[in-house]
Short mmCIF file of C-alpha atoms and ligand atoms in Angstrom, two decimals:
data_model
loop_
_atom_site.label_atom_id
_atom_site.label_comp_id
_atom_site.label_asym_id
_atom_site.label_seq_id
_atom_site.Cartn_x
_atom_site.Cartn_y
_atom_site.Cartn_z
CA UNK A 1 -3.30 -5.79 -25.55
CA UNK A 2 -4.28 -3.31 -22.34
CA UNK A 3 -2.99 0.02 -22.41
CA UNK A 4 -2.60 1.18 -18.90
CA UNK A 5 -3.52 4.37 -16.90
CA UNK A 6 -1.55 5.02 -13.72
CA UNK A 7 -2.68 7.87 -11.11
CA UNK A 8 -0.48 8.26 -8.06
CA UNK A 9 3.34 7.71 -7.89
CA UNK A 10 4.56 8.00 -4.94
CA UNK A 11 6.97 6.01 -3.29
CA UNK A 12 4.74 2.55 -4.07
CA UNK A 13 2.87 3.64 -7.58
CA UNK A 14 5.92 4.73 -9.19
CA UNK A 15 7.58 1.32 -8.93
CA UNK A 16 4.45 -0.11 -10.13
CA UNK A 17 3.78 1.49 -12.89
CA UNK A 18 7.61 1.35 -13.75
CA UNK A 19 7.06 -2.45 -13.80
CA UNK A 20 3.85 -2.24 -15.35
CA UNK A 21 5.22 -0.63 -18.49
CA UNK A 22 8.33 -3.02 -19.02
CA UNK A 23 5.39 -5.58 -20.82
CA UNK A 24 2.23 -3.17 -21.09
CA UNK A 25 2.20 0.74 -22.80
CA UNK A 26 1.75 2.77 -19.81
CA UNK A 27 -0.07 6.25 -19.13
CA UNK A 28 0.50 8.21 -15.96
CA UNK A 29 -0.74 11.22 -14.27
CA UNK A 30 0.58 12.17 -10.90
CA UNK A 31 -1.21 15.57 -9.04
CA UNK A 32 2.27 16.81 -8.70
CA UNK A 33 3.32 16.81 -12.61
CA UNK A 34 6.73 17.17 -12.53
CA UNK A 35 7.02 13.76 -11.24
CA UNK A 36 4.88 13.00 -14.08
CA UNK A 37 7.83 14.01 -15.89
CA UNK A 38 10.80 12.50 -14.03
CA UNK A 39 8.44 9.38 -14.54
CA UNK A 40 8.61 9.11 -17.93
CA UNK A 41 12.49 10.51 -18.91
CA UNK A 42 13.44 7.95 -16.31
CA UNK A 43 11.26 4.64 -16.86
CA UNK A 44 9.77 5.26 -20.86
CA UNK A 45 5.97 5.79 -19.27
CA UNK A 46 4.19 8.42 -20.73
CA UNK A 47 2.74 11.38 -18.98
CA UNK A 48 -0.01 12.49 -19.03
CA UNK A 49 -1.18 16.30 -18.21
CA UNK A 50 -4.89 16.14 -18.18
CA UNK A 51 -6.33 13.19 -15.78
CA UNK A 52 -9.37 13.09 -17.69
CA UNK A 53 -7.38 12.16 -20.87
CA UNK A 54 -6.36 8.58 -18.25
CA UNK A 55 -9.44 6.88 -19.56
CA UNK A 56 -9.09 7.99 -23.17
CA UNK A 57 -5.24 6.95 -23.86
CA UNK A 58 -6.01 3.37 -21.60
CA UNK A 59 -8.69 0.66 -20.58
CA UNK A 60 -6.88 -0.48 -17.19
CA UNK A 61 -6.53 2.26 -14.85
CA UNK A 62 -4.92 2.04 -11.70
CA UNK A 63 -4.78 3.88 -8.58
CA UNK A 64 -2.10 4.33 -5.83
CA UNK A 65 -3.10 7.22 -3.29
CA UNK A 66 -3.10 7.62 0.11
CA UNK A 67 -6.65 6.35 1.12
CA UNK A 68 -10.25 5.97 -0.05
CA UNK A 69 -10.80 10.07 0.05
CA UNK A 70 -8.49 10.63 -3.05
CA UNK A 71 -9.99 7.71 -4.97
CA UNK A 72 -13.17 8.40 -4.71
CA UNK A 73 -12.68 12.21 -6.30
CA UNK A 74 -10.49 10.61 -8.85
CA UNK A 75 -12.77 8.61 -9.83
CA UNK A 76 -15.48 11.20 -9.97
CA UNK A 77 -13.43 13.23 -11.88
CA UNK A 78 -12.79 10.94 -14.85
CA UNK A 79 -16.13 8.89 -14.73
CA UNK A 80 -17.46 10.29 -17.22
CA UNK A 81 -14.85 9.16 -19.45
CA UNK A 82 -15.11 5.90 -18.67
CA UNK A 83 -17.56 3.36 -20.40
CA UNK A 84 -17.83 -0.34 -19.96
CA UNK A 85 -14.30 -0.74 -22.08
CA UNK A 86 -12.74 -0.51 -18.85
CA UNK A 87 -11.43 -2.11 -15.82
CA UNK A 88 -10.30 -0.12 -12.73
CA UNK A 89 -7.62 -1.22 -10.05
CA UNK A 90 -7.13 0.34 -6.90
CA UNK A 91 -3.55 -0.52 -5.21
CA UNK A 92 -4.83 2.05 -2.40
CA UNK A 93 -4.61 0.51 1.38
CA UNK A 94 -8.75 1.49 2.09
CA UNK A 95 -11.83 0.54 3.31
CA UNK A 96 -13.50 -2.67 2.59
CA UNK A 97 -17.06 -0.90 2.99
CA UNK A 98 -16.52 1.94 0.52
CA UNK A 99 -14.94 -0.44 -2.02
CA UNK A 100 -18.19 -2.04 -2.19
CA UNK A 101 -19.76 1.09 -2.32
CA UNK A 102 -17.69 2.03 -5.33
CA UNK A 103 -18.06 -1.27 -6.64
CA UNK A 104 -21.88 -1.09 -6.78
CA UNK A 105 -21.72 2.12 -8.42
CA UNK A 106 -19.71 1.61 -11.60
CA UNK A 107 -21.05 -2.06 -12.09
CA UNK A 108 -24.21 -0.31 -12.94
CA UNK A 109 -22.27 1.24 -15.72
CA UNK A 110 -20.58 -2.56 -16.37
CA UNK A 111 -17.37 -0.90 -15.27
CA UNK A 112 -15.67 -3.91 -13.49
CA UNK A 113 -13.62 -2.32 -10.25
CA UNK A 114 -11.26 -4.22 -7.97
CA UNK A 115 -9.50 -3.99 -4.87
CA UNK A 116 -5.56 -4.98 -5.00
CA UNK A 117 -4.16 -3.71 -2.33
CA UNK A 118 -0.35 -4.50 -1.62
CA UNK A 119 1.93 -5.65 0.68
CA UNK A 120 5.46 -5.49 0.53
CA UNK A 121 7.16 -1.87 1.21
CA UNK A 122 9.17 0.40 -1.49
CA UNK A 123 11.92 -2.32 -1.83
CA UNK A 124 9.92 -4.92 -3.29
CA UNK A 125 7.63 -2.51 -5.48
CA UNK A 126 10.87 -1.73 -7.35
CA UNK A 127 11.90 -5.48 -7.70
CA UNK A 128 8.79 -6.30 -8.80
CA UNK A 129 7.93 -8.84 -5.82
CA UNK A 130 5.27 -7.11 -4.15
CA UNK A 131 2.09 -9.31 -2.70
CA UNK A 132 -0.61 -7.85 -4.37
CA UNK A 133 -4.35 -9.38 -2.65
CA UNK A 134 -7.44 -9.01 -5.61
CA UNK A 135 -10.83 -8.65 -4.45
CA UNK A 136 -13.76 -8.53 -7.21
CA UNK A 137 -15.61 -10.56 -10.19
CA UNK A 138 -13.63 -13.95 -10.30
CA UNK A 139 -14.07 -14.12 -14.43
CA UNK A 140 -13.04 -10.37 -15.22
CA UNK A 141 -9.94 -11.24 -12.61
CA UNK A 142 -8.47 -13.40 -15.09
CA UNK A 143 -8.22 -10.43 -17.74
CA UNK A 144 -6.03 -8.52 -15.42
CA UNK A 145 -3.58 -11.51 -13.75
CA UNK A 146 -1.32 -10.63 -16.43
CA UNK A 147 -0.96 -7.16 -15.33
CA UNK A 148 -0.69 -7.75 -12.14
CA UNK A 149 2.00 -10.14 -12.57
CA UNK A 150 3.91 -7.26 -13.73
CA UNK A 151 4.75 -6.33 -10.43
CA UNK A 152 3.29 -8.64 -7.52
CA UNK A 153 2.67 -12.19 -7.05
CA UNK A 154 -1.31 -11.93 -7.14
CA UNK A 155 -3.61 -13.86 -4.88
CA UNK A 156 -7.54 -13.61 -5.44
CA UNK A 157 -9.10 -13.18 -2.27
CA UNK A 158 -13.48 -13.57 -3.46
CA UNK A 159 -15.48 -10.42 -3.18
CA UNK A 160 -14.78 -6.69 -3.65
CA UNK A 161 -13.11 -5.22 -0.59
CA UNK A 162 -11.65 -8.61 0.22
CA UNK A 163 -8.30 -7.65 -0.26
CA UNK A 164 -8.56 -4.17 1.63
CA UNK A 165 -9.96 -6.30 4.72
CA UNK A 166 -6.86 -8.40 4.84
CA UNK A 167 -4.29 -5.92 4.24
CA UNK A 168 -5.84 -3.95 7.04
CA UNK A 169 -5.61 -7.07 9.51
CA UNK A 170 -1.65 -7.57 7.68
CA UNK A 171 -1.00 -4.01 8.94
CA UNK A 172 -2.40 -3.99 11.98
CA UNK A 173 -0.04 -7.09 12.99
CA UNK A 174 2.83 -5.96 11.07
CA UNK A 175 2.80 -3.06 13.68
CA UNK A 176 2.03 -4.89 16.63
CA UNK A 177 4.48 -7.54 16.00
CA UNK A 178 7.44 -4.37 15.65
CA UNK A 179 6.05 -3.03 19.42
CA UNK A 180 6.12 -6.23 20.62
CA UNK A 181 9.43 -7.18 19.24
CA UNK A 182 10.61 -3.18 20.75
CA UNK A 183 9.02 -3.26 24.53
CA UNK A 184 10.82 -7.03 24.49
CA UNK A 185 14.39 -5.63 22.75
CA UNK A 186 14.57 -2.63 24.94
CA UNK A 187 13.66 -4.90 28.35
CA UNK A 188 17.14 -6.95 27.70
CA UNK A 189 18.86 -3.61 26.76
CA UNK A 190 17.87 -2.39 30.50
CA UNK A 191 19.07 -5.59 31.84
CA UNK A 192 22.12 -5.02 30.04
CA UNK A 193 22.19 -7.55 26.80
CA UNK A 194 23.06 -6.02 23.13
CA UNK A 195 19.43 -5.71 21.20
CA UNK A 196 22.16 -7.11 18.27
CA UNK A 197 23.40 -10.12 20.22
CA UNK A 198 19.86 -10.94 21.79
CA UNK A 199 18.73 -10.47 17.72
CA UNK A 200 20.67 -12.87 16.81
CA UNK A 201 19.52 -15.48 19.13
CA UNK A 202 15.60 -14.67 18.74
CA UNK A 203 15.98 -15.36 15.11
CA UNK A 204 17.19 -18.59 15.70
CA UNK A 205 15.05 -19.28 18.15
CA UNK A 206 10.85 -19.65 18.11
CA UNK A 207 9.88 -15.84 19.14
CA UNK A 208 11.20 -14.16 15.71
CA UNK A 209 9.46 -12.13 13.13
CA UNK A 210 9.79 -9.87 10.68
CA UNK A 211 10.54 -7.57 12.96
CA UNK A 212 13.00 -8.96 14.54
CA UNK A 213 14.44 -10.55 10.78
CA UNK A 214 14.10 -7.32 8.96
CA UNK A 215 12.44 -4.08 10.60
CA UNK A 216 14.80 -3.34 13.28
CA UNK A 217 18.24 -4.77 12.41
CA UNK A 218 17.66 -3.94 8.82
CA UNK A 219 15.36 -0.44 8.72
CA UNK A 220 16.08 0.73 12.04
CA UNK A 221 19.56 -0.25 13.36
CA UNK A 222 21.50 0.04 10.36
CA UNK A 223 18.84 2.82 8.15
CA UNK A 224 17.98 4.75 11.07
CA UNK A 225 14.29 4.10 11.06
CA UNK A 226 13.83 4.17 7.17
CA UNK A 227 11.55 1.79 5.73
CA UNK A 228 9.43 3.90 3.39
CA UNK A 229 5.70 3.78 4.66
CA UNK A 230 4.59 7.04 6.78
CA UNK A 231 3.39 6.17 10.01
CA UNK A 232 0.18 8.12 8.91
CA UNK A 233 -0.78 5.75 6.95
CA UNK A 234 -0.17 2.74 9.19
CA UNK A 235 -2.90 4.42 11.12
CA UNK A 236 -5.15 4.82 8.90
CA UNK A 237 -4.73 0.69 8.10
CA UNK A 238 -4.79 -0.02 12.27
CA UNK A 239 -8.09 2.03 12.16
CA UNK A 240 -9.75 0.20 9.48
CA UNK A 241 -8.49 -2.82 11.12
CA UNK A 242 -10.13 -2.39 14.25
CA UNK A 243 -13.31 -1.25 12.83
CA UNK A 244 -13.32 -5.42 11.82
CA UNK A 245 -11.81 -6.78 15.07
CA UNK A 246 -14.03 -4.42 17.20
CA UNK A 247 -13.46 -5.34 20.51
CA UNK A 248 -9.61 -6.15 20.78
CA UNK A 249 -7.72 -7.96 23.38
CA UNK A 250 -4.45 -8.20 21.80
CA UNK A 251 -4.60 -5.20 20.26
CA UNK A 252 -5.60 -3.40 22.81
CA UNK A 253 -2.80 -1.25 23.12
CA UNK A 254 -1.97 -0.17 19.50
CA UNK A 255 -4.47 2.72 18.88
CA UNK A 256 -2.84 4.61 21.41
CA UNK A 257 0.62 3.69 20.70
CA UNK A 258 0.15 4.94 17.76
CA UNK A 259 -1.56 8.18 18.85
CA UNK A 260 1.32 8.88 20.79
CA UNK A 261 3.90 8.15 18.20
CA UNK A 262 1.64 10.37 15.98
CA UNK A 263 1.93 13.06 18.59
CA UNK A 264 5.49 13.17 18.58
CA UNK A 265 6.73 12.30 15.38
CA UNK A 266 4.05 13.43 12.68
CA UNK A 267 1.81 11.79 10.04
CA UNK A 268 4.92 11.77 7.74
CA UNK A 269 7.57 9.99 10.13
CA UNK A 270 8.09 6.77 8.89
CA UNK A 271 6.40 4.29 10.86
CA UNK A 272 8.88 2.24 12.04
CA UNK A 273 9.50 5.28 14.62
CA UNK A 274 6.47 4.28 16.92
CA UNK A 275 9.74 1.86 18.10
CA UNK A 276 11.41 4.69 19.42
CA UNK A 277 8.45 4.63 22.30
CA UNK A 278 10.44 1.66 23.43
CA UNK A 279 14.11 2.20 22.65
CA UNK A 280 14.09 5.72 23.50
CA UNK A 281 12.28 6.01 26.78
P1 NDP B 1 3.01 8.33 -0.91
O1 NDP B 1 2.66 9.34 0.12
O2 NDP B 1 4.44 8.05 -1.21
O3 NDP B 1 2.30 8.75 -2.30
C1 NDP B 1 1.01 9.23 -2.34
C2 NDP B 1 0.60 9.52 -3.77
O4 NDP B 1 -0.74 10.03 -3.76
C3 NDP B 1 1.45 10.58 -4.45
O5 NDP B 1 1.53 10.28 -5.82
C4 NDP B 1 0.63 11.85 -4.24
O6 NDP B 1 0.86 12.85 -5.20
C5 NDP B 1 -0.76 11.30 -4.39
N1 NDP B 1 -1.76 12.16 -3.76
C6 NDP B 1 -1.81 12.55 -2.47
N2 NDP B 1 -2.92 13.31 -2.25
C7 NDP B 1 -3.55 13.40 -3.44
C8 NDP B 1 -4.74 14.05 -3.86
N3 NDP B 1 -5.50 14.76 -3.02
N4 NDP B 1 -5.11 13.93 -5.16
C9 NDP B 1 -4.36 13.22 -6.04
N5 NDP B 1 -3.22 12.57 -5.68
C10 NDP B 1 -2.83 12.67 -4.40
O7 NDP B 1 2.22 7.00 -0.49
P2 NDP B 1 2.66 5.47 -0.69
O8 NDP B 1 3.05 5.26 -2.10
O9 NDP B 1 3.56 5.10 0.41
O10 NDP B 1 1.25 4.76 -0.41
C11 NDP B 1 0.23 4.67 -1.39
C12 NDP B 1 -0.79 3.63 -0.91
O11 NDP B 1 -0.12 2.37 -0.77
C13 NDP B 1 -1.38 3.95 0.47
O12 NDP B 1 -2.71 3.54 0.50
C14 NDP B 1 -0.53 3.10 1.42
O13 NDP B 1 -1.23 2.81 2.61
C15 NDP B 1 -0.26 1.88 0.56
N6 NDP B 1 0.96 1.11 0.87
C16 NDP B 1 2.16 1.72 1.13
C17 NDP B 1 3.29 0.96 1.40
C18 NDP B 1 4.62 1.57 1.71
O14 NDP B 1 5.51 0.83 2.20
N7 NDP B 1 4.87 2.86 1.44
C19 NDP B 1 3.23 -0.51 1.40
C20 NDP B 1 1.93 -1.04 1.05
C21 NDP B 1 0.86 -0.26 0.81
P3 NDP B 1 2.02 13.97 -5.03
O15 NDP B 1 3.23 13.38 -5.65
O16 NDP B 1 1.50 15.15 -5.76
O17 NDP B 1 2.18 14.23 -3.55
#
């Protein structure tokens, strides 16, 4: 049976690993410790202090931080604790490219790493029903389905940095789709419709999304543009996604929507607020 390691729980990797541990012994280490703590009086994880005592206590180890940066000197600071007993996951939202790169590093070691990032907000971590997308070796992937069951429904997506690729492109229309959804919203406003009555008709009608289903009447009519994922790190996904698309047509526009929004609001502002470009003009 795997005995987990967890580093990073913040508002996504402490769901997760609170999942994780309902069927496998979990180990967590957080930077800030007292949520280390709080982790384990609330959910029955244990804590850990030390992160280099991750790799001694489990065999899976899984990472949740904000990008590619953090990983990378995690994983420098426990590799030399690890040894080809075990597997690593990283949950983080990064960069196909350096996933490889990390990839091609630890294999030499016969360290299998993999590439799960996630889709699916706070909400859904906490239920349990995240969409988690697997990149990495097809025949180690079935040792860790189980695990990732815990908290996701898992697709596997082929090679290492497969799954950061297409939650990049998932992000960078997730986004798009909420400013498109916004401009069109705040255009019937200023012709004098209810953005709640025209809602109500777009979502029976062909030109709904999840924006228009959830995002807006749900996280920012009613929460008051609170849906859990800082508009910091939407950039960071819109980035990596147009580092594949390259030269953009549609998405044009959302690098410096997003700049501006950034400008405004902050790298902490949750990101539905790049709507308030539209709906507070
Ligand atoms: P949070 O900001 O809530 O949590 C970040 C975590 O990383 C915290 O545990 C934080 O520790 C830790 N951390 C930050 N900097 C460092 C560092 N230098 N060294 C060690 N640990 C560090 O982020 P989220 O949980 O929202 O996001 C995590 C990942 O999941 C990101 O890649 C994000 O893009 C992705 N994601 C987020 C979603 C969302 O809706 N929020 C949805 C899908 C994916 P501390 O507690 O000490 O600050």
């Amino acid at each position: 049976m795997s005995k987990i390691g967890f580093i990073g729980l913040g508002r996504m990797g402490s769901s997760i690993a609170y999942n994780i541990n309902k069927k496998f012994k979990t180990f967590v280490w957080n930077r800030t410790l007292e949520k280390s703590k709080q982790h384990s009086t609330k959910y029955g994880t244990n804590y850990i202090e030390n992160i280099i005592d991750i790799p001694k206590q489990s065999n899976v180890i899984f990472f949740c931080l904000p990008t590619r940066l953090e990983v990378e000197k995690t994983i420098n600071l426990i590799k030399p604790y690890l040894n080809k007993s075990h597997i690593l996951i990283d949950c983080t939202s990064s960069d196909a490219i350096s996933q490889k790169i990390i990839y091609n590093e630890l294999i030499k070691d016969n360290i299998y790493y993999f590439d799960a990032p996630v889709s699916g907000g706070p909400e859904k971590a906490y239920n349990g029903t995240l969409t988690s997308m697997v990149g990495g070796n097809s025949e180690k992937y079935k040792e860790i389905e189980e695990i990732l069951k815990t908290f996701s429904k898992p697709i596997y997506v082929g090679e290492i940095g497969n799954g950061c690729a297409i939650k990049s492109i998932n992000n960078i229309l997730n986004v798009s789709h909420l400013c498109l959804a916004s401009e069109a919203l705040s255009a019937l406003e200023n012709y004098g419709i209810d953005k709640k009555l025209a809602l109500e008709v777009i979502n029976r009608s062909s030109g709904r999304s999840l924006s228009t289903q959830e995002r807006i009447p749900i996280h920012i009519i009613e929460k008051n543009y609170n849906y859990g994922f800082a508009l910091g790190l939407m950039n960071k996904d819109v980035q990596l996604a147009l580092k594949l698309i390259k030269n953009p047509i549609m998405f044009s526009n959302i690098s410096s929507l997003l700049k501006e929004s950034l400008d405004k609001y902050g790298n902490d502002a949750d990101y539905t607020e790049i709507a308030k470009l539209f709906f507070e003009k």
